[in-house]
């Protein structure tokens, strides 16, 4: 493979860890040795209920403000993931995390409490795969042995920051998505999880990260903040298509291809756009936003927020891969890089998506 | 498949690119092959005037909103840095950038226009060394050949977002700092700059990144948003001290140790705190916030904002290292991770600082 060749003149020890245009190859295969998803009450009543590690009874989580609730929820997901990994916070070399709240308030205050060296990430709802990508680079490249990758969102913090005060009780159009109250965290490590772990009498599989594709911003010109799925679909399509080109894989290589969070409308657009480019994602494709809530939960086009894909990956996908029901998964968190200011200034919504390929062995 | 042919059970080829607790060592020494600093009118009237690549006549930069002005300024700094490096945007593998504006509006819209794969960073005013650190990891580890690392701030976007509408003309206490209207960008590359470049008849030096130390969040309990220097000083001290421990270096190893942006007050606190720990930074230490404006410019405790250290590093330090007047530099961008919401909710201000060591050869 071209990616294996070393074309450096002076740096003869330097490896080439790329394939194609936008994809990193992790030859040392960073392991995901622990994960946890903490979600709110409504998310816990949805179809994915069984997969979450903690479902809150009360979305305030005992805090006086929603922002502090979100920060506490994120911290809980990270501490549960560390516990699950068998590692302590003192063993973590760095933490990569982000959220939707201005100046990453949820992540910053969580990081203050945990005292792990911190790198703040922002990719809107694409943050979980951004954290996973850069965390995997740090492990694979030998810069760290244990890394926390995390992301969160909370319906009540996002709603009042981006849209309306909750007390206003405004109507939402059918294309709108519902910001998930959810946090997801994964522990990346240079070695596999220590000690034997049995699931249903069988040895749990080891999960590793094999590739990551970094996305470009694609702006479809959409200005309606209630059409986030449509705004993010073109960037998502661009990243998935590039990933397949770069890795020389077909969608059928994967048991699961999971975007998050295009919702019902964006998911259909992405499938159509890829089909026009000659790529069929059936039957392995789904979207975390479309999966998180049941139709009767009245969230319209589905879930959104950094925590939506973070909790589905750290909750369901991690467990299914450990159990052996999924062997190869492609996870693509998708972000809409708007702000209230950019919308007020008449700007359209730039979309971005990063893809991470996981393998269970 | 690339990954399948290299399925590794053991990590015997994996390098160890760390030293001490929090420091990365870049054995392949990523090169800084281009840099540019674009600043506003007031910054261009200060004592560092001669070092900037472009000084705006008008801080609107021909745009209708301050946020669009900042985004355009950041884009200009990046395109100038790319031009200077002799590389095109098509050769850039990724771009790491951040700013202070909600949801990284300045960086996101810049990245939309440049169409380079984008990773959004947030570390408040520590963003430039966060971008440089992760950019260096991507180059050093063989994940990329050319990377843009950048950060920006604008007095008029920050002031109205974090403090008061400009039209309000409110008084600032003597401890307050002045958010710099400034953008800085550096181009990191796996190889040195191509072609000979003479400065004053002598061959320009090659600059490379040798180490990076990732900081922990340290919260000194300060709640006054006009005391940012004091809030950031303890985290800065923690990172500088850790860097020296990890690398087994003394401050005197460096020709320049440059924090950004503690301002006049924070700088004194940091010096005192380090002295108490037995570390003397004299005579090599200075702070970008303390250097950017002259006393007569009435900015009180000095400059701040992501663009403050970004423009001083990309402007003055880059040029001085190219010319050979600085051989070893330690750059420590410092961030105050507050938001208007965290302040309103009575929270103190968490500080963070990341350090990057440069060497000219």
XYZ file of C-alpha atoms in Angstrom:
722
model
C 0.000 0.000 0.000
C 1.082 3.553 -0.722
C 0.374 4.422 2.860
C 3.068 2.060 4.073
C 5.846 3.665 2.056
C 8.165 6.087 3.731
C 9.041 8.873 1.351
C 10.882 11.022 3.870
C 14.416 12.109 3.088
C 15.727 13.363 6.398
C 13.328 11.916 8.964
C 13.947 8.302 8.214
C 12.317 7.081 11.420
C 9.092 8.895 10.709
C 6.199 6.612 9.852
C 3.541 7.286 7.278
C 0.234 6.860 9.035
C -2.041 8.078 6.294
C -4.007 6.529 3.509
C -5.611 8.519 0.722
C -6.375 12.189 1.212
C -8.012 12.648 4.580
C -7.603 9.382 6.464
C -5.260 8.370 9.280
C -4.319 4.696 9.718
C -3.653 3.569 13.269
C -1.126 0.766 12.888
C -0.831 0.386 16.656
C -4.596 0.151 16.986
C -5.530 2.162 20.050
C -7.863 0.109 22.238
C -11.130 1.313 23.656
C -10.910 -0.254 27.097
C -13.858 1.405 28.768
C -16.933 3.437 27.917
C -20.021 4.844 29.568
C -23.158 6.685 28.566
C -25.231 8.751 30.970
C -28.568 10.035 29.681
C -31.595 12.012 30.816
C -35.054 10.775 31.681
C -36.586 11.162 28.214
C -33.607 9.489 26.507
C -33.923 6.666 29.032
C -37.524 6.101 27.987
C -36.582 5.669 24.330
C -35.821 2.537 22.323
C -32.126 2.449 23.340
C -32.876 2.457 27.066
C -31.233 -0.920 27.773
C -27.845 0.222 26.483
C -27.200 3.181 28.751
C -25.069 2.916 31.868
C -27.017 5.452 33.889
C -30.403 7.027 33.300
C -31.154 10.106 35.395
C -34.455 10.284 37.282
C -34.227 14.030 37.220
C -32.409 16.011 34.539
C -31.243 18.634 37.060
C -29.047 15.883 38.541
C -29.335 17.703 41.859
C -27.735 20.908 40.586
C -29.085 24.445 40.704
C -28.434 25.266 37.040
C -28.754 23.222 33.854
C -25.139 23.976 32.904
C -23.918 22.496 36.174
C -26.198 19.486 35.616
C -24.636 18.894 32.213
C -21.112 19.254 33.559
C -21.868 16.772 36.362
C -23.402 14.322 33.891
C -20.288 14.498 31.696
C -18.048 13.977 34.708
C -20.131 10.978 35.741
C -19.849 9.406 32.276
C -16.068 9.864 32.360
C -15.628 8.460 35.869
C -17.852 5.477 34.996
C -15.827 4.878 31.815
C -12.565 5.051 33.794
C -13.952 2.647 36.411
C -15.022 0.315 33.652
C -11.562 0.468 32.057
C -9.897 -0.556 35.302
C -7.762 2.600 35.231
C -7.675 5.550 37.602
C -7.780 9.222 36.712
C -4.128 9.472 37.733
C -3.325 7.083 34.888
C -4.991 9.284 32.274
C -2.452 11.294 30.272
C -4.950 13.685 28.753
C -8.631 14.356 28.283
C -10.221 15.574 25.041
C -13.752 16.800 25.433
C -16.254 19.300 24.135
C -19.873 20.389 24.263
C -22.265 22.952 22.801
C -22.261 25.444 25.629
C -20.492 28.768 25.146
C -16.767 28.502 25.894
C -17.196 24.755 26.541
C -18.494 25.406 30.025
C -19.607 21.811 30.673
C -16.244 20.355 29.680
C -14.081 23.031 31.312
C -15.701 22.695 34.716
C -15.653 18.914 34.494
C -11.934 19.072 33.620
C -11.269 21.385 36.544
C -12.694 18.783 38.907
C -10.924 15.783 37.385
C -7.462 17.427 37.192
C -6.392 15.565 34.056
C -4.429 17.552 31.407
C -7.153 18.956 29.167
C -7.549 19.766 25.474
C -10.853 21.428 24.591
C -12.478 20.335 21.330
C -15.233 22.037 19.382
C -16.959 20.516 16.412
C -20.603 21.027 17.447
C -22.267 17.602 17.292
C -19.192 16.167 15.520
C -17.183 16.559 18.730
C -17.226 12.891 19.803
C -15.444 11.670 16.670
C -13.088 14.670 16.812
C -12.115 13.668 20.379
C -11.812 10.022 19.358
C -9.672 10.886 16.322
C -7.166 13.080 18.125
C -7.174 10.786 21.161
C -6.357 7.836 18.890
C -3.537 9.823 17.266
C -2.026 10.515 20.699
C -2.149 6.818 21.642
C -1.116 5.414 18.274
C 1.772 7.854 17.911
C 3.169 7.027 21.330
C 2.382 10.401 22.927
C 0.071 8.953 25.568
C -0.912 5.633 27.106
C -4.408 6.448 28.329
C -6.767 9.104 27.031
C -10.316 10.172 27.832
C -12.434 11.103 24.778
C -15.823 12.579 25.599
C -18.684 14.858 24.609
C -21.991 15.971 26.054
C -25.164 17.942 25.508
C -28.247 18.776 27.546
C -31.655 19.724 26.184
C -32.153 22.467 28.739
C -28.749 24.159 28.294
C -28.862 24.034 24.506
C -32.466 25.117 24.199
C -32.046 28.273 26.203
C -28.698 29.123 24.642
C -29.577 28.521 20.995
C -33.344 28.840 20.779
C -35.898 29.962 23.357
C -36.252 29.967 27.129
C -37.933 26.673 28.052
C -40.687 28.595 29.865
C -41.670 30.117 26.537
C -43.045 26.745 25.388
C -42.632 27.569 21.714
C -43.788 25.264 18.964
C -41.206 23.335 16.999
C -41.549 22.644 13.263
C -41.618 18.994 12.125
C -38.046 19.269 10.785
C -36.623 20.273 14.184
C -34.457 17.899 16.214
C -34.400 17.437 19.975
C -31.065 18.076 21.696
C -30.260 14.952 23.679
C -29.571 15.153 27.398
C -26.673 12.759 27.206
C -22.950 12.309 27.815
C -20.663 9.687 26.381
C -17.071 8.893 27.274
C -14.536 6.367 26.041
C -11.128 5.436 27.435
C -8.470 4.924 24.766
C -5.407 2.956 25.727
C -2.163 1.686 24.202
C -2.816 -1.787 25.553
C -5.936 -3.968 25.763
C -8.110 -3.987 28.871
C -6.357 -5.871 31.641
C -7.927 -8.960 33.173
C -10.455 -11.358 31.728
C -13.957 -10.096 31.213
C -16.778 -12.474 30.441
C -20.010 -11.485 28.734
C -22.615 -14.267 28.712
C -19.889 -16.831 29.432
C -17.734 -15.691 26.488
C -14.585 -13.583 26.597
C -15.398 -9.964 25.775
C -13.925 -8.784 22.483
C -11.228 -6.165 22.361
C -12.207 -3.020 20.458
C -9.670 -0.932 18.615
C -9.649 2.151 16.438
C -8.217 1.448 12.993
C -8.826 4.609 10.938
C -10.095 8.153 11.192
C -11.170 10.461 8.379
C -11.149 14.196 9.094
C -13.893 16.140 7.397
C -13.959 19.359 5.444
C -16.594 21.957 6.059
C -19.377 21.784 3.484
C -22.015 24.483 3.429
C -25.208 23.599 1.614
C -26.489 27.181 1.908
C -29.267 26.292 4.349
C -30.137 29.109 6.751
C -32.981 27.530 8.708
C -31.742 26.376 12.138
C -34.682 23.960 12.206
C -33.219 22.122 9.214
C -30.015 20.916 10.827
C -30.165 17.443 9.292
C -30.363 18.902 5.809
C -27.542 21.329 6.629
C -25.231 18.562 7.851
C -26.039 15.872 5.247
C -23.699 17.147 2.483
C -20.658 17.257 4.819
C -21.560 13.783 6.093
C -21.792 12.418 2.573
C -18.457 14.027 1.716
C -16.707 12.387 4.684
C -18.252 8.922 4.201
C -17.439 8.950 0.498
C -13.871 10.138 1.168
C -13.425 7.461 3.844
C -14.392 4.702 1.409
C -12.120 6.128 -1.287
C -9.183 6.545 1.093
C -9.467 3.085 2.647
C -10.489 1.310 -0.538
C -13.459 -0.126 1.333
C -17.089 -0.599 0.393
C -19.912 0.225 2.821
C -20.539 -3.538 3.054
C -17.171 -3.923 4.808
C -18.907 -2.535 7.887
C -21.533 -4.281 9.980
C -22.748 -0.872 11.056
C -22.338 2.625 9.611
C -23.744 5.089 12.077
C -24.022 8.844 11.618
C -24.976 11.112 14.441
C -27.072 13.135 14.281
C -28.775 13.789 10.979
C -32.191 12.781 12.291
C -34.920 11.313 10.098
C -34.818 14.000 7.422
C -31.036 14.364 7.154
C -30.622 10.593 7.102
C -32.852 10.281 4.038
C -31.013 13.114 2.292
C -27.623 11.515 3.008
C -28.777 8.119 1.698
C -30.128 9.739 -1.477
C -26.990 11.816 -2.044
C -24.707 8.819 -1.633
C -26.886 6.710 -3.919
C -26.482 9.379 -6.618
C -22.719 9.057 -6.172
C -23.088 5.297 -6.709
C -22.731 4.293 -3.058
C -25.431 2.279 -1.332
C -25.368 2.223 2.470
C -28.187 -0.320 2.837
C -28.638 -2.361 4.961
C -25.914 -1.384 7.430
C -26.688 2.308 7.837
C -28.501 4.129 10.603
C -28.365 7.476 12.403
C -28.090 8.025 16.161
C -30.560 10.918 15.976
C -33.096 8.673 14.271
C -32.514 5.855 16.795
C -32.476 7.699 20.117
C -36.167 8.512 20.476
C -39.347 6.582 19.659
C -41.956 8.085 17.360
C -44.373 8.454 20.282
C -41.847 10.672 22.077
C -42.708 13.542 19.765
C -39.192 14.759 19.034
C -40.100 15.343 15.388
C -36.991 14.679 13.252
C -35.107 12.897 16.078
C -32.252 13.586 18.457
C -29.264 15.893 18.136
C -26.468 17.386 20.266
C -22.886 16.222 20.915
C -24.197 13.754 23.492
C -26.525 12.026 21.020
C -23.846 10.184 19.046
C -21.495 10.117 22.062
C -24.015 8.195 24.169
C -25.093 5.824 21.394
C -21.448 4.983 20.564
C -20.351 4.693 24.214
C -23.572 2.930 25.183
C -24.841 0.624 22.481
C -22.024 0.307 19.946
C -19.319 -0.260 22.558
C -21.376 -2.992 24.233
C -22.397 -4.669 20.991
C -18.777 -4.755 19.865
C -17.632 -6.143 23.218
C -20.308 -8.819 22.943
C -19.278 -9.697 19.416
C -22.507 -8.813 17.592
C -20.713 -6.024 15.691
C -17.239 -6.615 14.312
C -16.605 -3.534 12.171
C -18.272 -0.172 12.752
C -17.911 3.211 11.098
C -18.977 6.082 13.332
C -19.518 9.536 11.840
C -20.464 12.317 14.232
C -21.847 15.282 12.331
C -21.791 18.936 13.341
C -23.610 22.104 12.339
C -21.156 24.944 12.990
C -23.648 27.729 13.470
C -24.024 30.160 16.340
C -26.872 32.435 17.314
C -24.748 35.344 16.050
C -24.026 33.771 12.673
C -27.746 33.080 12.194
C -28.687 36.628 13.173
C -26.161 37.921 10.670
C -27.848 36.007 7.859
C -25.176 33.343 7.493
C -25.899 29.843 6.280
C -25.021 26.761 8.351
C -21.604 25.142 7.704
C -21.618 21.378 8.256
C -18.752 19.071 9.222
C -18.339 15.343 9.916
C -15.438 13.192 11.090
C -15.423 9.394 10.743
C -13.804 6.805 13.012
C -13.519 3.112 12.101
C -13.638 0.559 14.930
C -12.800 -3.130 14.836
C -13.587 -5.801 17.423
C -11.252 -8.755 17.532
C -6.898 -3.332 3.076
C -4.157 -1.197 4.468
C -5.144 -1.934 8.021
C -5.604 -5.654 7.524
C -2.087 -6.152 6.224
C -0.708 -4.615 9.354
C -2.722 -6.283 12.061
C -0.596 -5.996 15.145
C -1.095 -7.811 18.386
C 1.847 -6.260 20.135
C 2.937 -2.679 19.979
C 6.582 -3.400 19.362
C 6.982 -0.745 16.677
C 5.241 1.894 18.734
C 7.509 4.738 19.713
C 7.600 6.445 23.055
C 7.261 10.136 22.351
C 6.868 11.324 25.911
C 9.113 12.585 28.609
C 8.050 13.026 32.220
C 4.386 13.392 33.073
C 2.836 15.862 30.664
C 5.353 16.467 27.889
C 5.523 15.190 24.311
C 8.907 14.923 22.559
C 8.896 15.460 18.809
C 11.783 13.334 17.562
C 10.984 14.196 13.956
C 10.962 17.891 14.805
C 8.047 19.368 12.871
C 9.205 22.481 11.031
C 7.487 25.844 11.120
C 7.903 26.830 7.493
C 5.692 29.886 7.384
C 3.916 32.278 9.711
C 1.947 35.491 9.579
C 0.393 37.940 12.015
C -2.406 40.319 11.082
C -3.339 42.949 13.658
C -5.682 45.884 14.157
C -4.910 49.587 14.093
C -4.252 49.985 17.824
C -2.001 46.892 17.966
C -0.131 48.281 14.962
C 0.595 51.481 16.888
C 2.182 49.579 19.775
C 5.802 48.704 20.464
C 5.718 45.502 18.356
C 4.514 47.291 15.223
C 7.562 46.389 13.093
C 7.013 42.650 13.533
C 3.507 42.293 12.123
C 2.865 41.205 8.559
C -0.248 43.284 8.071
C -1.695 46.134 10.120
C -5.289 47.023 9.328
C -6.189 50.693 8.714
C -9.707 49.944 9.747
C -10.688 47.191 12.177
C -13.923 46.472 10.286
C -11.693 45.185 7.458
C -14.469 46.158 5.054
C -17.045 43.838 6.638
C -20.485 44.682 7.965
C -20.103 42.900 11.305
C -17.180 42.566 13.709
C -17.443 38.767 13.659
C -17.021 38.741 9.886
C -14.081 41.145 10.246
C -12.389 38.760 12.666
C -13.019 35.753 10.449
C -11.579 37.615 7.439
C -8.533 38.670 9.455
C -7.888 35.066 10.521
C -8.265 33.884 6.942
C -5.825 36.556 5.800
C -3.238 35.503 8.398
C -3.545 31.884 7.260
C -3.305 32.657 3.545
C -0.282 34.908 4.174
C 1.365 32.163 6.250
C 0.700 29.607 3.487
C 2.102 31.998 0.859
C 5.134 32.520 3.021
C 5.641 28.772 3.418
C 5.647 28.266 -0.334
C 2.745 25.799 -0.031
C -0.778 25.999 -1.375
C -3.983 25.345 0.526
C -4.419 22.145 -1.482
C -1.220 20.878 0.164
C -2.553 21.425 3.679
C -3.739 18.166 5.257
C -5.631 19.791 8.118
C -6.246 23.041 9.893
C -6.445 23.458 13.683
C -7.866 26.762 14.788
C -9.930 28.434 17.467
C -11.131 31.759 18.800
C -13.197 33.269 21.604
C -16.456 33.751 19.760
C -19.383 31.487 20.603
C -19.222 28.206 18.687
C -15.887 29.303 17.149
C -17.660 31.439 14.585
C -14.485 33.158 13.322
C -12.671 29.865 12.752
C -15.640 27.937 11.361
C -16.465 30.487 8.685
C -12.789 30.880 7.788
C -12.524 27.089 7.465
C -15.621 26.980 5.269
C -13.958 29.361 2.817
C -10.548 27.648 2.787
C -11.922 24.105 2.344
C -9.130 22.423 4.319
C -10.119 19.529 6.677
C -10.841 21.285 9.951
C -10.469 20.497 13.649
C -11.894 23.153 15.970
C -9.883 23.895 19.108
C -10.989 25.737 22.235
C -8.684 26.712 25.038
C -9.638 30.384 25.372
C -6.390 32.388 25.074
C -4.360 29.144 25.299
C -5.666 28.122 21.866
C -2.523 28.946 19.864
C -0.311 26.517 21.787
C -3.124 23.925 21.764
C -3.260 24.173 17.951
C 0.545 24.080 17.727
C 0.752 21.066 20.060
C -1.795 18.911 18.258
C -0.571 20.105 14.856
C 2.966 19.066 15.809
C 1.699 15.662 16.955
C 0.023 15.129 13.564
C 3.232 16.014 11.695
C 5.656 14.258 14.022
C 3.569 11.081 14.136
C 3.324 10.854 10.354
C -0.407 11.604 10.147
C 0.056 14.746 8.049
C 2.698 16.557 6.023
C 1.399 20.112 6.252
C -0.797 21.627 8.931
C -2.212 25.078 9.637
C -2.214 26.084 13.327
C -3.987 29.339 14.070
C -5.945 31.463 16.522
C -7.582 34.883 16.573
C -9.402 37.467 18.632
C -10.956 40.874 17.994
C -11.544 43.573 20.567
C -14.976 44.421 19.195
C -16.310 40.849 19.005
C -15.002 39.882 22.449
C -16.073 43.065 24.179
C -19.694 42.802 23.103
C -19.871 39.092 23.716
C -18.195 38.946 27.121
C -18.573 42.414 28.595
C -20.531 45.424 27.384
C -21.742 46.849 24.077
C -18.965 49.143 22.828
C -21.455 52.020 22.607
C -21.901 51.798 26.366
C -18.390 53.208 26.847
C -18.023 51.657 30.285
C -15.021 52.257 32.498
C -12.467 49.501 32.916
C -10.657 48.854 36.195
C -6.832 49.071 36.205
C -6.546 45.270 36.375
C -8.499 44.768 33.138
C -6.808 43.596 29.950
C -7.543 44.702 26.402
C -8.558 41.947 23.978
C -6.177 42.157 21.036
C -7.518 42.543 17.514
C -5.074 40.063 16.088
C -4.704 36.775 14.242
C -1.681 34.544 14.065
C -1.066 31.499 11.897
C 1.813 29.067 11.496
C 2.392 26.369 8.900
C 3.818 23.153 10.331
C 5.507 20.776 7.920
C 7.304 17.436 7.907
C 10.166 18.903 5.875
C 12.026 22.223 6.051
C 10.991 25.181 3.922
C 11.987 24.579 0.324
C 14.374 26.923 -1.454
C 17.007 29.216 -0.026
C 15.859 32.221 1.918
C 18.262 34.989 2.821
C 17.744 37.426 5.670
C 20.296 40.266 5.709
C 22.574 38.251 3.455
C 22.499 35.190 5.764
C 20.599 31.963 5.276
C 17.379 32.010 7.317
C 17.339 29.512 10.181
C 15.013 26.573 10.196
C 12.572 26.533 13.121
C 11.272 23.305 14.584
C 9.011 22.245 17.429
C 10.825 19.996 19.905
C 8.440 19.540 22.855
C 4.946 20.349 24.036
C 3.591 20.247 27.584
C -0.172 19.937 28.003
C -1.590 21.788 30.967
C -4.034 20.861 33.687
C -6.802 23.194 34.701
C -5.927 25.109 37.856
C -8.578 27.243 39.495
C -7.282 29.883 41.893
C -10.816 30.701 43.039
C -10.850 34.156 41.457
C -14.313 35.293 40.368
C -13.538 38.767 39.005
C -13.464 38.724 35.188
C -11.304 41.854 35.356
C -8.583 39.840 37.082
C -7.805 37.415 34.275
C -4.034 37.582 34.724
C -4.330 36.576 38.356
C -6.797 33.820 37.426
C -4.452 32.334 34.806
C -1.125 32.720 36.645
C -1.377 29.527 38.780
C -2.095 27.304 35.741
C 0.757 28.986 33.878
C 3.154 28.369 36.754
C 2.016 24.748 36.934
C 2.715 24.161 33.222
C 6.093 25.963 33.155
C 7.254 24.109 36.270
C 6.061 20.770 34.873
C 7.778 21.472 31.551
C 11.125 22.066 33.269
C 10.684 18.933 35.403
C 9.669 16.792 32.439
C 12.458 17.970 30.140
C 15.081 18.270 32.850
C 15.770 21.804 31.670
C 16.373 25.045 33.534
C 14.722 28.300 32.455
C 18.188 29.464 31.371
C 18.134 26.835 28.609
C 15.797 29.176 26.762
C 16.692 32.514 25.203
C 13.067 33.509 25.572
C 10.217 32.246 27.762
C 7.058 33.946 26.673
C 3.643 33.581 28.240
C 0.548 34.991 26.634
C -1.373 36.688 28.005
C -1.040 37.244 31.723
C -0.635 41.002 31.321
C 1.350 43.144 33.747
C -0.369 41.900 36.915
C -0.483 38.198 36.067
C 3.129 38.296 34.912
C 4.290 39.567 38.304
C 2.223 36.935 40.100
C 3.648 34.154 37.931
C 7.228 35.315 38.516
C 6.638 35.460 42.277
C 4.968 32.051 42.399
C 7.778 30.399 40.453
C 10.395 32.079 42.620
C 8.710 30.557 45.668
C 9.040 27.166 43.983
C 12.757 27.874 43.530
C 12.607 28.730 39.823
C 13.846 32.048 38.538
C 12.709 33.095 35.064
C 14.891 36.224 34.886
C 16.161 37.545 32.525
C 14.574 35.530 29.715
C 10.918 35.881 30.650
C 8.256 38.164 29.219
C 4.525 38.109 28.509
C 2.837 38.857 25.182
C 0.062 40.773 26.943
C 2.631 42.973 28.648
C 4.533 43.527 25.379
C 1.743 44.209 22.883
C 0.709 47.711 23.956
C 2.674 50.729 25.161
C 1.870 52.353 28.482
C 0.515 55.439 26.688
C -2.055 53.275 24.899
C -4.089 53.028 28.067
C -4.886 49.334 27.984
C -4.317 49.050 31.749
C -2.918 45.580 32.506
C -2.025 44.840 28.849
C -3.320 42.744 25.996
C -5.297 39.493 26.001
C -7.279 37.283 23.626
C -6.239 34.217 21.586
C -4.769 36.523 18.963
C -2.430 38.251 21.427
C 0.039 35.379 21.856
C -0.755 34.036 18.363
C 0.309 37.295 16.694
C 3.390 37.818 18.874
C 4.588 34.247 18.231
C 3.755 34.285 14.501
C 5.008 37.867 14.137
C 8.001 38.605 16.318
C 9.198 35.231 17.637
C 9.015 33.497 14.254
C 11.005 36.305 12.602
C 13.579 36.556 15.369
C 14.157 32.811 15.233
C 14.458 32.874 11.439
C 17.002 35.688 11.753
C 18.966 33.814 14.384
C 18.585 36.230 17.306
C 16.598 33.619 19.261
C 17.734 30.001 19.253
C 15.490 28.376 21.872
C 12.050 29.661 22.829
C 9.373 28.382 25.184
C 5.905 29.660 24.315
C 3.075 29.278 26.824
C -0.351 30.503 25.758
C -2.626 30.867 28.758
C -6.401 30.611 28.869
C -9.167 31.623 31.249
C -11.974 29.125 30.716
C -14.872 31.249 31.863
C -18.074 32.107 30.060
C -20.657 34.798 30.726
C -22.931 32.029 32.039
C -20.340 30.587 34.426
C -19.681 34.062 35.828
C -23.387 34.777 36.242
C -23.735 31.490 38.095
C -21.096 32.557 40.611
C -18.367 30.239 39.350
C -14.683 31.043 39.671
C -12.389 31.206 36.640
C -10.510 27.999 35.695
C -7.113 28.664 34.103
C -5.122 26.533 31.678
C -1.790 26.835 29.856
C -0.008 24.704 27.271
C 3.707 25.097 26.488
C 5.519 24.566 23.178
C 9.316 24.537 22.854
C 10.853 25.808 19.609
C 14.416 25.489 18.367
C 16.122 27.336 15.505
C 18.981 25.534 13.818
